[in-house]
Amino acid sequence: AQSVTQLDSHVSVSEGTPVLLRCNYSSSYSPSLFWYVQHPNKGLQLLLKYTSAATLVKGINGFEAEFKKSETSFHLTKPSAHMSDAAEYFCVVSEGIQGAQKLVFGQGTRLTINP
Amino acid sequence: DTAVSQTPKYLVTQMGNDKSIKCEQNLGHDTMYWYKQDSKKFLKIMFSYNNKELIINETVPNRFSPKSPDKAHLNLHINSLELGDSAVYFCASSQYRRSESQGQFFGPGTRLTVL
């Protein structure tokens, strides 16, 4: 079975400084990986996805993630944090099943932005 | 236009009651899902339907019964509600592709509180 581990339950940064949210995955084959964001009392929004094309993936709102097979990692970064980035972030791996896509979620990382 | 919509947004009910949550997507997707998010924000898949056919059925109590009248709708009926059913339930949809995992689009969630 595939799984993801988010290494930090809470990350706090100052506005304008870089953001790093860490995720390691476990997969027996080349995985499909995603990052989702959930703002307070909202649904989940897809930030970006990796599906074995370019290892550096660019997403919305200035976020990007790099797939590193040797480290089994898929960390999410942003050069400069904005107050609106405060939210819960989920690293997700997809298990392929005939007819559907089973998403397996990490535990989430709460990102706090300090003014 | 809302891509994935759920009704109701909030549901407060007594133990032992039966309730339903409705989900509709207007994205033309063929696959729909139900997820449960617990109080620690952990998300877990419950069910998935592809074109009205049940594809994923995780270890969910049989008090939970999904129904898909057509590929744009996936409803969730819960019998004999228990305190532990209190959670946020998310509906999602995607277009199934065997060759590449697509991201899923999520609804805004239904917060169920069982008293």
mmCIF file of C-alpha atoms in Angstrom:
data_model
loop_
_atom_site.group_PDB
_atom_site.id
_atom_site.type_symbol
_atom_site.label_atom_id
_atom_site.label_comp_id
_atom_site.label_asym_id
_atom_site.label_seq_id
_atom_site.Cartn_x
_atom_site.Cartn_y
_atom_site.Cartn_z
ATOM 1 C CA ALA A 1 0.000 0.000 0.000
ATOM 2 C CA GLN A 2 1.157 3.503 -0.709
ATOM 3 C CA SER A 3 1.458 6.163 1.962
ATOM 4 C CA VAL A 4 2.731 9.669 2.613
ATOM 5 C CA THR A 5 4.207 11.174 5.756
ATOM 6 C CA GLN A 6 4.159 14.884 6.386
ATOM 7 C CA LEU A 7 7.102 15.576 8.641
ATOM 8 C CA ASP A 8 5.727 18.687 10.374
ATOM 9 C CA SER A 9 2.266 19.058 11.855
ATOM 10 C CA HIS A 10 2.714 22.839 12.151
ATOM 11 C CA VAL A 11 4.973 25.309 10.361
ATOM 12 C CA SER A 12 5.140 28.990 11.238
ATOM 13 C CA VAL A 13 6.915 31.588 9.044
ATOM 14 C CA SER A 14 6.983 35.341 8.733
ATOM 15 C CA GLU A 15 5.316 37.080 5.827
ATOM 16 C CA GLY A 16 7.763 37.508 2.938
ATOM 17 C CA THR A 17 10.023 34.604 3.991
ATOM 18 C CA PRO A 18 10.287 31.220 2.238
ATOM 19 C CA VAL A 19 7.935 28.340 2.957
ATOM 20 C CA LEU A 20 8.987 24.679 3.105
ATOM 21 C CA LEU A 21 6.452 21.933 3.837
ATOM 22 C CA ARG A 22 7.999 18.475 3.894
ATOM 23 C CA CYS A 23 6.509 15.233 2.588
ATOM 24 C CA ASN A 24 7.978 11.756 2.176
ATOM 25 C CA TYR A 25 6.202 9.022 0.281
ATOM 26 C CA SER A 26 6.251 5.259 0.230
ATOM 27 C CA SER A 27 5.384 3.533 -3.022
ATOM 28 C CA SER A 28 6.280 0.302 -4.750
ATOM 29 C CA TYR A 29 6.175 1.966 -8.164
ATOM 30 C CA SER A 30 6.369 5.425 -9.685
ATOM 31 C CA PRO A 31 3.739 7.357 -7.771
ATOM 32 C CA SER A 32 1.341 10.121 -8.656
ATOM 33 C CA LEU A 33 1.643 12.817 -5.991
ATOM 34 C CA PHE A 34 -0.409 15.881 -5.179
ATOM 35 C CA TRP A 35 -0.515 18.808 -2.798
ATOM 36 C CA TYR A 36 -3.898 20.128 -1.695
ATOM 37 C CA VAL A 37 -4.680 23.206 0.399
ATOM 38 C CA GLN A 38 -7.627 23.660 2.754
ATOM 39 C CA HIS A 39 -8.422 27.142 4.015
ATOM 40 C CA PRO A 40 -10.416 27.379 7.262
ATOM 41 C CA ASN A 41 -13.954 26.011 6.888
ATOM 42 C CA LYS A 42 -13.466 25.471 3.166
ATOM 43 C CA GLY A 43 -13.118 22.536 0.796
ATOM 44 C CA LEU A 44 -9.849 21.275 -0.639
ATOM 45 C CA GLN A 45 -8.154 22.908 -3.593
ATOM 46 C CA LEU A 46 -5.556 21.231 -5.793
ATOM 47 C CA LEU A 47 -2.249 23.132 -5.666
ATOM 48 C CA LEU A 48 -0.186 20.944 -7.975
ATOM 49 C CA LYS A 49 0.380 17.374 -9.168
ATOM 50 C CA TYR A 50 3.294 15.179 -10.193
ATOM 51 C CA THR A 51 2.630 12.360 -12.653
ATOM 52 C CA SER A 52 6.114 11.287 -13.871
ATOM 53 C CA ALA A 53 6.737 14.181 -16.255
ATOM 54 C CA ALA A 54 9.024 17.015 -15.060
ATOM 55 C CA THR A 55 10.343 16.489 -11.533
ATOM 56 C CA LEU A 56 9.904 20.171 -10.655
ATOM 57 C CA VAL A 57 6.222 20.938 -10.670
ATOM 58 C CA LYS A 58 4.784 24.433 -10.596
ATOM 59 C CA GLY A 59 1.397 25.037 -9.064
ATOM 60 C CA ILE A 60 -0.977 27.849 -8.317
ATOM 61 C CA ASN A 61 -0.266 30.864 -6.089
ATOM 62 C CA GLY A 62 3.508 30.629 -6.545
ATOM 63 C CA PHE A 63 3.908 27.168 -5.002
ATOM 64 C CA GLU A 64 6.117 24.485 -6.453
ATOM 65 C CA ALA A 65 7.255 21.007 -5.467
ATOM 66 C CA GLU A 66 10.182 18.831 -6.459
ATOM 67 C CA PHE A 67 9.934 15.060 -6.844
ATOM 68 C CA LYS A 68 13.142 13.376 -5.621
ATOM 69 C CA LYS A 69 13.073 9.640 -6.132
ATOM 70 C CA SER A 70 16.385 9.042 -4.351
ATOM 71 C CA GLU A 71 15.020 10.694 -1.214
ATOM 72 C CA THR A 72 11.378 9.567 -1.702
ATOM 73 C CA SER A 73 10.379 13.165 -1.079
ATOM 74 C CA PHE A 74 7.943 15.661 -2.560
ATOM 75 C CA HIS A 75 8.450 18.867 -0.574
ATOM 76 C CA LEU A 76 6.319 21.948 -1.208
ATOM 77 C CA THR A 77 7.993 25.359 -1.384
ATOM 78 C CA LYS A 78 7.183 28.986 -1.979
ATOM 79 C CA PRO A 79 9.802 31.759 -2.157
ATOM 80 C CA SER A 80 7.809 34.375 -0.263
ATOM 81 C CA ALA A 81 4.908 33.714 2.083
ATOM 82 C CA HIS A 82 1.751 35.783 1.975
ATOM 83 C CA MET A 83 -0.819 36.145 4.746
ATOM 84 C CA SER A 84 -3.392 34.445 2.510
ATOM 85 C CA ASP A 85 -1.246 31.275 2.471
ATOM 86 C CA ALA A 86 -2.284 30.468 6.052
ATOM 87 C CA ALA A 87 -4.115 27.151 5.738
ATOM 88 C CA GLU A 88 -3.835 23.373 6.147
ATOM 89 C CA TYR A 89 -1.757 21.616 3.480
ATOM 90 C CA PHE A 90 -2.070 17.957 2.536
ATOM 91 C CA CYS A 91 0.419 15.803 0.672
ATOM 92 C CA VAL A 92 -1.400 13.050 -1.199
ATOM 93 C CA VAL A 93 -0.453 9.907 -3.112
ATOM 94 C CA SER A 94 -2.736 8.236 -5.614
ATOM 95 C CA GLU A 95 -3.310 4.496 -5.821
ATOM 96 C CA GLY A 96 -4.392 3.413 -9.243
ATOM 97 C CA ILE A 97 -7.497 1.246 -9.243
ATOM 98 C CA GLN A 98 -9.379 0.220 -12.348
ATOM 99 C CA GLY A 99 -12.117 2.801 -12.782
ATOM 100 C CA ALA A 100 -11.158 5.169 -9.973
ATOM 101 C CA GLN A 101 -8.353 7.009 -8.248
ATOM 102 C CA LYS A 102 -7.855 6.294 -4.565
ATOM 103 C CA LEU A 103 -6.211 9.265 -2.834
ATOM 104 C CA VAL A 104 -4.260 8.538 0.330
ATOM 105 C CA PHE A 105 -3.773 11.679 2.435
ATOM 106 C CA GLY A 106 -0.976 12.671 4.763
ATOM 107 C CA GLN A 107 -1.794 13.953 8.229
ATOM 108 C CA GLY A 108 -1.671 17.593 7.130
ATOM 109 C CA THR A 109 0.589 20.541 7.963
ATOM 110 C CA ARG A 110 -0.903 23.698 9.392
ATOM 111 C CA LEU A 111 0.875 26.754 7.970
ATOM 112 C CA THR A 112 0.771 29.925 10.050
ATOM 113 C CA ILE A 113 2.004 33.251 8.645
ATOM 114 C CA ASN A 114 3.234 35.884 11.096
ATOM 115 C CA PRO A 115 2.929 39.545 10.100
ATOM 116 C CA ASP B 1 -20.980 28.184 -11.403
ATOM 117 C CA THR B 2 -20.173 25.778 -8.587
ATOM 118 C CA ALA B 3 -18.234 22.758 -9.870
ATOM 119 C CA VAL B 4 -18.990 20.327 -7.012
ATOM 120 C CA SER B 5 -21.841 21.224 -4.684
ATOM 121 C CA GLN B 6 -23.089 19.559 -1.525
ATOM 122 C CA THR B 7 -26.252 19.971 0.509
ATOM 123 C CA PRO B 8 -26.702 20.646 3.299
ATOM 124 C CA LYS B 9 -23.619 22.558 4.452
ATOM 125 C CA TYR B 10 -24.415 21.897 8.105
ATOM 126 C CA LEU B 11 -26.397 19.030 9.594
ATOM 127 C CA VAL B 12 -27.169 18.713 13.302
ATOM 128 C CA THR B 13 -29.144 15.675 14.394
ATOM 129 C CA GLN B 14 -29.817 13.271 17.242
ATOM 130 C CA MET B 15 -28.280 9.835 17.703
ATOM 131 C CA GLY B 16 -30.292 7.110 16.038
ATOM 132 C CA ASN B 17 -31.696 9.308 13.261
ATOM 133 C CA ASP B 18 -31.285 8.667 9.529
ATOM 134 C CA LYS B 19 -29.935 11.449 7.319
ATOM 135 C CA SER B 20 -28.783 12.027 3.737
ATOM 136 C CA ILE B 21 -26.189 14.279 2.141
ATOM 137 C CA LYS B 22 -26.442 15.142 -1.538
ATOM 138 C CA CYS B 23 -23.643 15.860 -4.011
ATOM 139 C CA GLU B 24 -23.759 17.110 -7.580
ATOM 140 C CA GLN B 25 -20.969 17.923 -10.045
ATOM 141 C CA ASN B 26 -21.309 19.861 -13.296
ATOM 142 C CA LEU B 27 -17.800 19.113 -14.598
ATOM 143 C CA GLY B 28 -18.830 16.219 -16.795
ATOM 144 C CA HIS B 29 -16.650 13.838 -14.758
ATOM 145 C CA ASP B 30 -17.374 10.121 -14.687
ATOM 146 C CA THR B 31 -16.094 9.334 -11.186
ATOM 147 C CA MET B 32 -17.296 10.599 -7.817
ATOM 148 C CA TYR B 33 -16.093 10.049 -4.260
ATOM 149 C CA TRP B 34 -17.031 10.475 -0.609
ATOM 150 C CA TYR B 35 -14.387 11.307 2.008
ATOM 151 C CA LYS B 36 -14.630 11.696 5.775
ATOM 152 C CA GLN B 37 -12.512 14.282 7.625
ATOM 153 C CA ASP B 38 -12.277 13.707 11.363
ATOM 154 C CA SER B 39 -11.711 16.220 14.148
ATOM 155 C CA LYS B 40 -7.931 15.949 13.671
ATOM 156 C CA LYS B 41 -8.419 16.915 10.005
ATOM 157 C CA PHE B 42 -7.424 13.454 8.768
ATOM 158 C CA LEU B 43 -9.085 12.640 5.443
ATOM 159 C CA LYS B 44 -10.020 9.114 4.416
ATOM 160 C CA ILE B 45 -11.802 7.837 1.364
ATOM 161 C CA MET B 46 -15.102 6.044 1.937
ATOM 162 C CA PHE B 47 -16.611 5.275 -1.467
ATOM 163 C CA SER B 48 -16.129 5.843 -5.165
ATOM 164 C CA TYR B 49 -18.490 5.426 -8.087
ATOM 165 C CA ASN B 50 -17.578 5.386 -11.773
ATOM 166 C CA ASN B 51 -20.532 6.011 -14.040
ATOM 167 C CA LYS B 52 -22.975 4.724 -11.410
ATOM 168 C CA GLU B 53 -20.876 1.624 -10.627
ATOM 169 C CA LEU B 54 -19.388 1.166 -7.135
ATOM 170 C CA ILE B 55 -15.606 0.938 -7.463
ATOM 171 C CA ILE B 56 -14.195 1.689 -4.006
ATOM 172 C CA ASN B 57 -15.846 0.637 -0.767
ATOM 173 C CA GLU B 58 -13.483 1.061 2.146
ATOM 174 C CA THR B 59 -14.137 -0.514 5.542
ATOM 175 C CA VAL B 60 -17.129 1.669 6.243
ATOM 176 C CA PRO B 61 -20.011 0.492 8.489
ATOM 177 C CA ASN B 62 -22.954 -0.703 6.425
ATOM 178 C CA ARG B 63 -25.067 2.022 8.059
ATOM 179 C CA PHE B 64 -23.503 4.173 5.323
ATOM 180 C CA SER B 65 -25.010 3.609 1.887
ATOM 181 C CA PRO B 66 -23.998 5.604 -1.175
ATOM 182 C CA LYS B 67 -26.344 5.960 -4.119
ATOM 183 C CA SER B 68 -25.533 7.263 -7.577
ATOM 184 C CA PRO B 69 -28.651 7.906 -9.682
ATOM 185 C CA ASP B 70 -26.509 9.185 -12.560
ATOM 186 C CA LYS B 71 -22.857 10.055 -13.072
ATOM 187 C CA ALA B 72 -23.382 13.678 -11.995
ATOM 188 C CA HIS B 73 -24.839 12.797 -8.583
ATOM 189 C CA LEU B 74 -23.604 10.805 -5.613
ATOM 190 C CA ASN B 75 -25.645 10.834 -2.416
ATOM 191 C CA LEU B 76 -24.728 9.456 0.989
ATOM 192 C CA HIS B 77 -27.377 8.029 3.288
ATOM 193 C CA ILE B 78 -26.536 7.264 6.904
ATOM 194 C CA ASN B 79 -28.788 5.106 9.105
ATOM 195 C CA SER B 80 -28.866 5.006 12.900
ATOM 196 C CA LEU B 81 -26.429 7.872 13.370
ATOM 197 C CA GLU B 82 -23.822 7.517 16.125
ATOM 198 C CA LEU B 83 -21.737 10.103 17.974
ATOM 199 C CA GLY B 84 -18.628 8.902 16.129
ATOM 200 C CA ASP B 85 -20.182 9.818 12.790
ATOM 201 C CA SER B 86 -19.678 13.497 13.616
ATOM 202 C CA ALA B 87 -17.226 14.773 11.011
ATOM 203 C CA VAL B 88 -16.964 16.789 7.837
ATOM 204 C CA TYR B 89 -17.947 14.806 4.753
ATOM 205 C CA PHE B 90 -16.499 15.836 1.408
ATOM 206 C CA CYS B 91 -17.689 14.876 -2.030
ATOM 207 C CA ALA B 92 -15.211 14.943 -4.929
ATOM 208 C CA SER B 93 -15.138 14.162 -8.626
ATOM 209 C CA SER B 94 -12.583 13.407 -11.324
ATOM 210 C CA GLN B 95 -12.335 12.112 -14.857
ATOM 211 C CA TYR B 96 -10.844 8.631 -14.772
ATOM 212 C CA ARG B 97 -7.791 8.059 -16.976
ATOM 213 C CA ARG B 98 -5.953 4.766 -16.733
ATOM 214 C CA SER B 99 -2.759 6.313 -18.126
ATOM 215 C CA GLU B 100 -2.483 9.237 -15.710
ATOM 216 C CA SER B 101 -3.915 10.142 -12.337
ATOM 217 C CA GLN B 102 -5.979 13.298 -12.442
ATOM 218 C CA GLY B 103 -6.537 15.519 -9.470
ATOM 219 C CA GLN B 104 -9.930 15.450 -7.843
ATOM 220 C CA PHE B 105 -12.220 18.450 -7.426
ATOM 221 C CA PHE B 106 -13.727 18.736 -3.967
ATOM 222 C CA GLY B 107 -17.012 20.132 -2.758
ATOM 223 C CA PRO B 108 -17.252 22.578 0.169
ATOM 224 C CA GLY B 109 -18.045 19.850 2.691
ATOM 225 C CA THR B 110 -20.961 18.979 4.968
ATOM 226 C CA ARG B 111 -20.345 19.333 8.695
ATOM 227 C CA LEU B 112 -22.355 16.628 10.461
ATOM 228 C CA THR B 113 -22.863 16.915 14.207
ATOM 229 C CA VAL B 114 -24.550 14.059 16.048
ATOM 230 C CA LEU B 115 -25.843 14.917 19.531
#
